[in-house]
Coordinates of C-alpha atoms and ligand atoms in Angstrom, one line a residue:
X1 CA -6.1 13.7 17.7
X2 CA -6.1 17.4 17.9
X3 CA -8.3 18.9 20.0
X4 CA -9.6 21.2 16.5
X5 CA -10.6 18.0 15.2
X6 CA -12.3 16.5 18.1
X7 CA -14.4 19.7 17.6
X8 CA -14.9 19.3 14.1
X9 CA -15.9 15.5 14.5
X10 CA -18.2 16.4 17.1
X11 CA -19.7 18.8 14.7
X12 CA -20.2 16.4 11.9
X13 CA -21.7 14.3 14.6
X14 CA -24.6 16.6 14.5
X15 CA -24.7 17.4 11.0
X16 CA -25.5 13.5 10.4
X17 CA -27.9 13.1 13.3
X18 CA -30.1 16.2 11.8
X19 CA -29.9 14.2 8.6
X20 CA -31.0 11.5 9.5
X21 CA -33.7 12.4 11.4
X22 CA -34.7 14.7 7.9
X23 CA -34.3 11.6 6.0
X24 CA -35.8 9.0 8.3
X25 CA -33.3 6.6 7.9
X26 CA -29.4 6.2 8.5
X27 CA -26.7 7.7 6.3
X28 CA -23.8 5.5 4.5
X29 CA -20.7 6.5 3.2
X30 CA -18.2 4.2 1.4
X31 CA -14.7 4.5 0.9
X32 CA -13.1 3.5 -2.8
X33 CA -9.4 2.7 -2.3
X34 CA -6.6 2.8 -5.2
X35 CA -3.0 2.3 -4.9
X36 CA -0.7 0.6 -2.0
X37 CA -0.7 -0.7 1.3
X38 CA -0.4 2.9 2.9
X39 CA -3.3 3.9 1.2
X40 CA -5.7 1.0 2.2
X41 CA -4.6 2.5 5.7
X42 CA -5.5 5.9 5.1
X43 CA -8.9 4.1 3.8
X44 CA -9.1 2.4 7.5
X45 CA -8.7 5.8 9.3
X46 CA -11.3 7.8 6.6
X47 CA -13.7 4.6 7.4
X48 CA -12.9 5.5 11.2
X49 CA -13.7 8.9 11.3
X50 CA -16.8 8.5 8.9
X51 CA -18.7 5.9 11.5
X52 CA -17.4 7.4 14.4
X53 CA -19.4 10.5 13.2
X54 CA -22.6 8.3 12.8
X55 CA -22.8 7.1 9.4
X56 CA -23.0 3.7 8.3
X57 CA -20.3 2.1 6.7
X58 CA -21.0 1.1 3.2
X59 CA -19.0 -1.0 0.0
X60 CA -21.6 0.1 -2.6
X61 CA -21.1 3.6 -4.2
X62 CA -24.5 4.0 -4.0
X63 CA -24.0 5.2 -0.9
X64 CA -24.7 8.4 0.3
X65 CA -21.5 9.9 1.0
X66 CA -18.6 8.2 -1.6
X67 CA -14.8 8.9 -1.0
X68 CA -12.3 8.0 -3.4
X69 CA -8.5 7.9 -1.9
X70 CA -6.7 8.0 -5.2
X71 CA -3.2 6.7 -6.3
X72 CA -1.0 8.6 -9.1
X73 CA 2.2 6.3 -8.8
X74 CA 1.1 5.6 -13.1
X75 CA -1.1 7.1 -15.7
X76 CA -3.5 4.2 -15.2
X77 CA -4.3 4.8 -11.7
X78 CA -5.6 7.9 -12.5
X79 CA -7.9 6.6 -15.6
X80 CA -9.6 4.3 -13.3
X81 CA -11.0 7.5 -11.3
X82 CA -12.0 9.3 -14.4
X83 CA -13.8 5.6 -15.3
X84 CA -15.5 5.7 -12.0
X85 CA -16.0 9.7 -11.7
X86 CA -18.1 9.3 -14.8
X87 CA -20.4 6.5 -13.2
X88 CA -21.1 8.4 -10.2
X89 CA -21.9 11.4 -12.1
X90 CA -25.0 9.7 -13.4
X91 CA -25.7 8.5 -10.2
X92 CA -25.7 11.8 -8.8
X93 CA -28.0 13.0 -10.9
X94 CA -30.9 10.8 -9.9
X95 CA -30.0 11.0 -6.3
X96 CA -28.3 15.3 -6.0
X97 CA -27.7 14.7 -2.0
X98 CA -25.0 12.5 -2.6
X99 CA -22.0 13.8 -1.3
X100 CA -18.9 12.4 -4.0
X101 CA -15.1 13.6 -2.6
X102 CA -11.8 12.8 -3.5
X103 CA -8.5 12.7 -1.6
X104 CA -5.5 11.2 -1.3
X105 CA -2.1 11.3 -4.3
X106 CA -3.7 12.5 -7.1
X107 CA -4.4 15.2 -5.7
X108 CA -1.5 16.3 -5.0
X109 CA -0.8 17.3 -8.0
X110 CA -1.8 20.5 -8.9
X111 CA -3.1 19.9 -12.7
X112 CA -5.6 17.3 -11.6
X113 CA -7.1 19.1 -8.8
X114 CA -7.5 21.7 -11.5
X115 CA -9.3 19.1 -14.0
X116 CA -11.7 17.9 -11.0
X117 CA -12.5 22.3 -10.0
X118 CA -13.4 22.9 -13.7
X119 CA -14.1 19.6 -15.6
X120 CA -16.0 17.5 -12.9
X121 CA -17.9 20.3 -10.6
X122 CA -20.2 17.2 -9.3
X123 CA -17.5 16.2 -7.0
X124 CA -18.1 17.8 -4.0
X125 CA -15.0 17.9 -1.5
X126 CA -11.4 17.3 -2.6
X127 CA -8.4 17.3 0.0
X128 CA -5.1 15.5 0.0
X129 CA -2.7 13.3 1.5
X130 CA -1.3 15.6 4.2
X131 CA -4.8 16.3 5.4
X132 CA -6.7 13.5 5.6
X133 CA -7.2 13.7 9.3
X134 CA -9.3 16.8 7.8
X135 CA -12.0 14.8 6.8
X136 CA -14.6 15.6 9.5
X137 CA -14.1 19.1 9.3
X138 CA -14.0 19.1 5.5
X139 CA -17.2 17.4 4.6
X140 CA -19.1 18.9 8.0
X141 CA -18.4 22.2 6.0
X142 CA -19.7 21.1 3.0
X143 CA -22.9 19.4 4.4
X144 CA -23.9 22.6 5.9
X145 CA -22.9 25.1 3.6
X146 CA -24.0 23.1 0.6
X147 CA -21.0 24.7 -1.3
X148 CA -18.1 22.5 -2.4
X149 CA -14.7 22.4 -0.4
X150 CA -11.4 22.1 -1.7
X151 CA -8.9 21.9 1.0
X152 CA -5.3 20.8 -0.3
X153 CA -2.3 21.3 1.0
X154 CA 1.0 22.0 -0.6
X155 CA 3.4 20.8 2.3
X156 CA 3.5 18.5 5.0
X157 CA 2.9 19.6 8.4
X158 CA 3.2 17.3 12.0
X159 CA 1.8 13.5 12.5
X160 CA -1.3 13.4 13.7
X161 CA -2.1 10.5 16.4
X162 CA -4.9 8.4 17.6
X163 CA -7.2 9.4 14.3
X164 CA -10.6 6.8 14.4
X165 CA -9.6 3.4 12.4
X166 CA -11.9 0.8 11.3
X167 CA -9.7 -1.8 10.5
X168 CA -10.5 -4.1 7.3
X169 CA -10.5 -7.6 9.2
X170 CA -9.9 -7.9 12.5
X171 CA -6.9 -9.9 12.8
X172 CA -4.5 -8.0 10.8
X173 CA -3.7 -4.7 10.7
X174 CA -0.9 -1.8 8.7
X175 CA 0.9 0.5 11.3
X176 CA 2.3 3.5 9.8
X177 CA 6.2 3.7 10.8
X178 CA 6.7 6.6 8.5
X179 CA 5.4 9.0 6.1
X180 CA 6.9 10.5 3.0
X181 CA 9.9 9.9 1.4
X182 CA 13.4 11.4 0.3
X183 CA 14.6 9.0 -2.5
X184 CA 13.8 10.8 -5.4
X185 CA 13.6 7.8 -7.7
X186 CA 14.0 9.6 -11.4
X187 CA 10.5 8.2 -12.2
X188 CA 8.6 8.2 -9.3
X189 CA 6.0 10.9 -8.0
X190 CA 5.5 9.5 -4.5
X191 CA 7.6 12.4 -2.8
X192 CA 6.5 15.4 -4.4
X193 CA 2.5 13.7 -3.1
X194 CA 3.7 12.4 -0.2
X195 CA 6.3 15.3 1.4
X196 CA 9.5 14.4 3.1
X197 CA 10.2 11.8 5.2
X198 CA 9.0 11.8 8.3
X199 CA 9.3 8.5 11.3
X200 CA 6.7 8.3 14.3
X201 CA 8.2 8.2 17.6
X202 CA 8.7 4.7 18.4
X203 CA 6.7 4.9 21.8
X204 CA 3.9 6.2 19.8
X205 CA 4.0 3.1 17.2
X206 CA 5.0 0.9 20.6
X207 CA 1.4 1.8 21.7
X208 CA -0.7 1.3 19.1
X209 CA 0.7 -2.0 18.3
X210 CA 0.0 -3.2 21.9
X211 CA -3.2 -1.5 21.7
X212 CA -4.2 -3.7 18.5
X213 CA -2.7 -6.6 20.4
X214 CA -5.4 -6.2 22.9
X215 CA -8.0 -5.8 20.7
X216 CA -7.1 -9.1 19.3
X217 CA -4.9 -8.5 15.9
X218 CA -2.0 -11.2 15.7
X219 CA -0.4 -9.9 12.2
X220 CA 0.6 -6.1 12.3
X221 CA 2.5 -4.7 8.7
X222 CA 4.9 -2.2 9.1
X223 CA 4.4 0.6 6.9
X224 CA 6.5 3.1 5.1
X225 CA 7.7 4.2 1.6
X226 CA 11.0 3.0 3.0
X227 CA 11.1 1.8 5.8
X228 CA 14.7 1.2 6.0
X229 CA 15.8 4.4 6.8
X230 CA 13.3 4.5 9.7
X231 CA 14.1 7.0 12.3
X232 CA 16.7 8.7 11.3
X233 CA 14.9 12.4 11.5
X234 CA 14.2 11.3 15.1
X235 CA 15.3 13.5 17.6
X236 CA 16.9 10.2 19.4
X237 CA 17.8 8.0 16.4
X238 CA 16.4 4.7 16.3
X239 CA 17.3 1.8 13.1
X240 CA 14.3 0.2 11.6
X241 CA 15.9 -3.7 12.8
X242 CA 15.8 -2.0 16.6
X243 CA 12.1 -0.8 16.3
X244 CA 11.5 -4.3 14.0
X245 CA 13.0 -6.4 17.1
X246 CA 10.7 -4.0 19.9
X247 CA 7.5 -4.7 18.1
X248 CA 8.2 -8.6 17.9
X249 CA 8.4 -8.6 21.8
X250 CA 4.7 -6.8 22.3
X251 CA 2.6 -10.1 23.3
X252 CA -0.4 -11.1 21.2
X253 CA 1.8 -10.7 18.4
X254 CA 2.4 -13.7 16.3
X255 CA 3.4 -12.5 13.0
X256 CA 5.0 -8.8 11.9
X257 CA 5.6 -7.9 8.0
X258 CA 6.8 -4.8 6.3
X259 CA 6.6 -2.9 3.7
X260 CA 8.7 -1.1 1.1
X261 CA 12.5 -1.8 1.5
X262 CA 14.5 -0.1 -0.2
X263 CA 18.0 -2.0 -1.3
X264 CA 19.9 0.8 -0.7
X265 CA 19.4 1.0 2.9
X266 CA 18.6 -2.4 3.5
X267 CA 21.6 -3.2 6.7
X268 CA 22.7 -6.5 8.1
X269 CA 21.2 -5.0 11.5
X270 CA 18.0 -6.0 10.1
X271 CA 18.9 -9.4 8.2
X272 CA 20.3 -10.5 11.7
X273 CA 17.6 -9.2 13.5
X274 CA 15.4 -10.8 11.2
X275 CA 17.1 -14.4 11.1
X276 CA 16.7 -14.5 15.0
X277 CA 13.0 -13.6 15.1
X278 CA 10.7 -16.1 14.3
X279 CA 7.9 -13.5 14.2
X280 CA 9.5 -11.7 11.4
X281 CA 7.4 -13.3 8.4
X282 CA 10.1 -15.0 5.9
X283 CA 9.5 -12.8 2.9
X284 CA 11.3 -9.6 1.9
X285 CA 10.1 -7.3 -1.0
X286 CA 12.9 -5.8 -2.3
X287 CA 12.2 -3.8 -5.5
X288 CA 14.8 -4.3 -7.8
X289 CA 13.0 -2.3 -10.4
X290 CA 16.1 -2.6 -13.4
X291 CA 19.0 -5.2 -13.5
X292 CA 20.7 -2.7 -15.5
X293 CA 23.6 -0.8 -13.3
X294 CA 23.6 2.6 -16.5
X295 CA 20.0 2.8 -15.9
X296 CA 19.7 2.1 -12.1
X297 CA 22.0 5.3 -12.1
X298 CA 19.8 7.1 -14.3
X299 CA 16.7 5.9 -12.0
X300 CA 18.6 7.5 -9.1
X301 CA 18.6 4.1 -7.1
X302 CA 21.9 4.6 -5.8
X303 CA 22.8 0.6 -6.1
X304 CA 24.2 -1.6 -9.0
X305 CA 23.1 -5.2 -10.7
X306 CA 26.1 -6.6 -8.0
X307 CA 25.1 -4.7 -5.3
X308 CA 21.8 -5.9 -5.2
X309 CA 23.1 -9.5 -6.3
X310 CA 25.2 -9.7 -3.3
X311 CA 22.8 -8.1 -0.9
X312 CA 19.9 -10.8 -2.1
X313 CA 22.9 -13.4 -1.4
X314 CA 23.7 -12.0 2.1
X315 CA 19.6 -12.2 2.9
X316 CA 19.3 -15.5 1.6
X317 CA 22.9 -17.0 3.3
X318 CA 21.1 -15.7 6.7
X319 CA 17.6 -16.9 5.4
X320 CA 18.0 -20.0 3.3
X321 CA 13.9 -19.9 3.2
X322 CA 13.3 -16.8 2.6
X323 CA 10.8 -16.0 -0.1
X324 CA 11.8 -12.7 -2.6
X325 CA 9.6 -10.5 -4.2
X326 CA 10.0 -7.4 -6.3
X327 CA 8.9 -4.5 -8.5
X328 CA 10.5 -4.2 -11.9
X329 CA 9.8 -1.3 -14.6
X330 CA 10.5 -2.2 -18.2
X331 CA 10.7 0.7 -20.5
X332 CA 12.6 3.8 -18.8
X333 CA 14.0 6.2 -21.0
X334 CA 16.8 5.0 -22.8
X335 CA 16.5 1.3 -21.9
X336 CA 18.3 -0.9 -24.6
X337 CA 17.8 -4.2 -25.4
X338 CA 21.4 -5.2 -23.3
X339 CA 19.9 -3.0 -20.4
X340 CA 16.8 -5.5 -20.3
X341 CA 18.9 -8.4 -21.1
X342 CA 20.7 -7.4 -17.2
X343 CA 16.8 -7.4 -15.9
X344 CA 16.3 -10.7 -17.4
X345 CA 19.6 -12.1 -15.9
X346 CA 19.1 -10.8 -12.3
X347 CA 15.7 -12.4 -12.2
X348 CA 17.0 -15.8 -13.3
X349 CA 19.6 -14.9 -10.6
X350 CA 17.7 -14.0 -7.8
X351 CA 14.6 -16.2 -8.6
X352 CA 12.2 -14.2 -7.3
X353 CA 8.7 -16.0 -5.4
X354 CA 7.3 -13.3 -7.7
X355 CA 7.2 -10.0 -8.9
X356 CA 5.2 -7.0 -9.9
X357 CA 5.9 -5.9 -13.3
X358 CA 5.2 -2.2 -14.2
X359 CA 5.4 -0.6 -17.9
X360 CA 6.8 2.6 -17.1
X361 CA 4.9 5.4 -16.7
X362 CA 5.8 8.9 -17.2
X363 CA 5.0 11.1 -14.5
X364 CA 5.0 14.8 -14.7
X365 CA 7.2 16.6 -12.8
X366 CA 10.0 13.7 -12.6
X367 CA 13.1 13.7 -14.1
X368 CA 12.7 11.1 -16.3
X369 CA 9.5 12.0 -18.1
X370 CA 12.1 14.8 -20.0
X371 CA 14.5 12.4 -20.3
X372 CA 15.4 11.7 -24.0
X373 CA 14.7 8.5 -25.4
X374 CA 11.3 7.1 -24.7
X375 CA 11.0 3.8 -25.4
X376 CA 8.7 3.2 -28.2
X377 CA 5.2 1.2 -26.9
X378 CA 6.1 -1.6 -29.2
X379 CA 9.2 -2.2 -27.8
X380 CA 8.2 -2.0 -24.0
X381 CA 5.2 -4.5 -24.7
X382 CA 7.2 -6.9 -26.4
X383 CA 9.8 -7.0 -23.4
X384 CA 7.3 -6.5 -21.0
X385 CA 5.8 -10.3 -21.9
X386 CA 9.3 -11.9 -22.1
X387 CA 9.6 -10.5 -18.5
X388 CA 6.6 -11.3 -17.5
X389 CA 6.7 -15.1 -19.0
X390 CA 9.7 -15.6 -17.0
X391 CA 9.0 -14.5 -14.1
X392 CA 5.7 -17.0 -14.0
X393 CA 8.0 -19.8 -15.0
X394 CA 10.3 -19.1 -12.3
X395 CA 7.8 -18.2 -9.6
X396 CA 5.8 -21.2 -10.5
X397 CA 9.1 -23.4 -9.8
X398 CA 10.4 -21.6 -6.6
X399 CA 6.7 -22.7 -5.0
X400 CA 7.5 -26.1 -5.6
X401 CA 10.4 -25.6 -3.1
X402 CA 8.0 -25.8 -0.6
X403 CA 5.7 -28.8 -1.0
X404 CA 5.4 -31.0 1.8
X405 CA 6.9 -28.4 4.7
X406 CA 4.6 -28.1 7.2
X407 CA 4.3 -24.1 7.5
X408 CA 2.2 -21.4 9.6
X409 CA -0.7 -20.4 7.8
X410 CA -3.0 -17.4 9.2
X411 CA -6.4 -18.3 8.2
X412 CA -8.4 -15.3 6.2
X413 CA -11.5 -16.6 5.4
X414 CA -13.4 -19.3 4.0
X415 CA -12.9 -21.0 0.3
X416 CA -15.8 -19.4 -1.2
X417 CA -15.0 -22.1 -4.1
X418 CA -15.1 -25.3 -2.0
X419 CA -17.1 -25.8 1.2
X420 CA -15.5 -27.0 3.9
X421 CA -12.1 -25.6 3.0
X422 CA -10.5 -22.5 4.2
X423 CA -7.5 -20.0 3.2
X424 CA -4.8 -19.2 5.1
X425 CA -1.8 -17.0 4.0
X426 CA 1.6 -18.4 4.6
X427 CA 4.4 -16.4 6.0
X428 CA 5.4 -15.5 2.5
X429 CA 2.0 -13.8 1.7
X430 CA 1.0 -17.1 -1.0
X431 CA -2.4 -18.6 -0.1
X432 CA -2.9 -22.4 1.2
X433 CA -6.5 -23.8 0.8
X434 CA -7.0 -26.8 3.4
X435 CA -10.1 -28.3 5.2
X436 CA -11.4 -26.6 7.7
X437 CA -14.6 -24.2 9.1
X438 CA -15.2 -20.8 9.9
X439 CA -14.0 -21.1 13.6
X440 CA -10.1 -21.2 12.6
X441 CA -11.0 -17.2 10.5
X442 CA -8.3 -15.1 12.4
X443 CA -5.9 -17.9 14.0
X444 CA -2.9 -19.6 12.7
X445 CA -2.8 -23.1 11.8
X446 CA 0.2 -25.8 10.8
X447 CA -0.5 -26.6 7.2
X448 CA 1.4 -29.1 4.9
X449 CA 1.8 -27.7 1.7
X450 CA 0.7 -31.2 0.0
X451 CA 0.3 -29.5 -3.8
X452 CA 1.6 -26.2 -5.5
X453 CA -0.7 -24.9 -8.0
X454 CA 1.5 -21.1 -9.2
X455 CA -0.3 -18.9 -7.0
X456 CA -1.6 -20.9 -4.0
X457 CA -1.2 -24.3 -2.8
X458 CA -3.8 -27.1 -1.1
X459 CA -2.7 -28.3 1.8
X460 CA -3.7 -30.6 5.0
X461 CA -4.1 -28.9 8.4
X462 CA -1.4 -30.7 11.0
X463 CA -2.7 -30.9 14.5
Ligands
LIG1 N1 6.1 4.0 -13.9 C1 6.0 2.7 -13.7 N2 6.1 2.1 -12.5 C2 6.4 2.9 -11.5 N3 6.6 2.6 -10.2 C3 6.8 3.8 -9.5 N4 6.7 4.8 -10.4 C4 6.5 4.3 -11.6 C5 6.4 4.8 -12.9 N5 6.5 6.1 -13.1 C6 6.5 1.3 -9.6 C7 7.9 0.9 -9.0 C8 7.5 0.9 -7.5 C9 6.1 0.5 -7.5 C10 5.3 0.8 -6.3 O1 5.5 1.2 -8.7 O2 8.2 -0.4 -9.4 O3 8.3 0.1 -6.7
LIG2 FE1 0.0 5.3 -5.2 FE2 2.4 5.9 -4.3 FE3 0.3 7.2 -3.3 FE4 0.7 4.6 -2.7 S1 2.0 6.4 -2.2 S2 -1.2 5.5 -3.3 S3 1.6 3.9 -4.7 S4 1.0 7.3 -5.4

């Protein structure tokens, strides 16, 4: 942490002890999270530095300090704000000391920012992705001067370390490997709100996942927009499998996952490294997101339908168990029914464990949102449900692989359905339900997959 924001946290420290003491009874804040993985972990650092100023964590939005941490990646992440924006505004007049902000993507973006100054002047503190680490300081200023603060920035600057965190659960935890990205997909938004790509020294990532280790987590996530071109802005290079392979040797580690990969970048470093790791979890997300080679090029993905065909062959000849997952977009501009008909074949190809299907969404400021030849609605709907039907018949068939392996199970929490069962999450991210009590929460536990049910499957602990 910087020592300026040591400062400011101490300072905010003392704005919510005066507070308190005028109120007679504890301030909460509560944190509203939108969007990926790396947000959910901005959402664990706001949390951090919010009750290591001295309020008390809340999940209601009644609370008395509310921060939203937006997402932007489609139109309809930014409708749910506005659906919860109006809500809060209601609330905020019964109760005018609550403090409403809102950080993170959307605001980023330069029109929205201007729709929340004018439109929504309730909200009281608005700051942005690059800044989050401004939190204390931002809302100290705007608890003492009563005024509202908007404090965005336009560019990225350095990685800030050590920040607070209160971590979701504590078994299992994200670690930021990167920030940013440099892809410049033709519809995606993420790097003009997220800056350029930027890796954390691995001694730096080294140490916090030993540091988690000690404080009891046995699952860490790696986390970037695309991780697979880790460390290559480092001023001593490092590859993603050769940080991957460090953090499987910190002890107390039992299980590491990670998150996005990009296809492009994705080397036989890493599918080697991860064939001879048993820590690496046996699932790869590998967003495919058109099986169309013409309008993969137009997307800017910079691989083909075979390319990715013999990439998922190469994983899968090193991995025979591997579980594949993916993001598909139906409806970019100019997509033709043959273009969708490649999608269609690559799924049954690769048959995917599942997959996140996306309408596509245009995004100001891309490429493709000028791109000629928008997809009517009616079209994208109706191929959006042939994907989508397929993709459940295959996914439902590739968990029937499975049944009776005995398999590693990390149990989450209790079956709030059935008593006296519990759920754990395989290695592949799908959910077992088995017999058991509260004392397994946090440890992993050899389950036989003895049904498969789509989604999640009931199994029997094994001893
Ligand atoms: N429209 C629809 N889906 C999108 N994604 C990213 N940008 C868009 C967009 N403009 C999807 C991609 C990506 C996932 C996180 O979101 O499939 O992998
Ligand atoms: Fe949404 Fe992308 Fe931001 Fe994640 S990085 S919150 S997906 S816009």
């Amino acid at each position: 942490m910087l020592s300026e924001e040591r400062i400011a946290l101490e300072e905010l420290r003392k704005t919510v002890r005066e507070e308190t003491e005028r109120r007679g009874r504890p301030l909460t804040a509560c944190v509203v999270t939108f969007g990926c993985q790396m947000n959910e972990r901005d959402s664990e650092k706001l949390r951090g530095i919010l009750l290591a100023a001295g309020f008390e964590g809340s999940d209601s939005e009644e609370a008395d300090v509310v921060i939203f941490n937006t997402c932007t990646v489609r139109e309809n992440a930014n409708t749910r704000l506005y659906g919860h924006l109006g809500h809060l505004n209601s609330m905020k007049r019964e109760h005018p000391d609550k403090i409403i902000g809102i950080c993170g993507c959307m605001m980023q973006e330069k029109d929205e920012v201007e729709k929340i100054r004018t439109k929504y002047r309730f909200v009281d503190i608005v700051f942005g992705t690059y800044n989050i680490y401004r939190l204390a300081a931002v809302l100290n200023e705007r608890m003492v001067s009563g005024k509202r603060v908007i404090e965005v920035w336009d560019k990225e600057k350095g990685i800030v370390e050590d920040l607070p965190v209160k971590r979701d659960v504590p078994w299992k935890s994200g670690v930021n490997i990167m920030f940013g990205c440099n892809n410049f997909c033709s519809y995606c938004i993420v790097p003009y709100v997220r800056g350029r790509e930027r890796s954390r020294e691995p001694k730096d990532i080294l140490r916090e996942v030993e540091s988690l280790a000690k404080d009891g987590v046995i699952e860490v996530m790696l986390l970037g927009q695309n991780v697979n071109s880790y460390g290559k802005t480092l001023d001593e290079p490092m590859s993603f499998a050769e940080l991957l392979e460090a953090v499987c040797k910190v002890l107390g580690i039992e299980r590491v996952r990670f998150m996005t990969s990009h296809p492009k970048d994705l080397s036989d470093e890493l599918i080697a490294v991860m064939a001879r790791n048993p820590k690496v979890c046996r699932h790869l997300h590998l967003p495919l997101q058109s099986g169309s080679s013409r309008i993969l090029k137009a997307m800017n993905r910079r691989y083909d339908k075979e390319g990715y065909l013999a990439l998922t062959e190469r994983i899968r000849a090193a991995m025979p168990d591997i579980s594949l997952t993916t993001d598909i977009i139906v409806g970019f501009p100019g997509e033709t029914e043959e273009d969708f008909e490649e999608t269609l074949d690559v799924v049954r190809r690769v048959r995917f464990d599942s997959a996140f299907t996306f309408i596509y969404s245009p995004r100001t400021g891309t490429p493709a949102a000028s791109m000629p030849d928008q997809v009517p609605q009616e079209v994208i709907k109706e191929r959006f449900a042939r994907l989508l039907d397929l993709v459940q018949t295959i996914g439902s068939k590739q968990s029937l692989r499975d049944v009776g392996r005995t398999l590693p199970a990390l149990v989450e929490s209790v079956d709030p359905e059935t008593p006296g069962r519990v759920t754990g999450r395989l290695g592949n991210n799908v959910c077992v339900h088995f017999e058991g009590d509260e004392s397994l929460i946090g440890t992993i536990v050899n389950v036989r997959l003895d049904q498969a049910h789509g989604f999640y499957y009931i199994g029997t602990a094994v001893l």
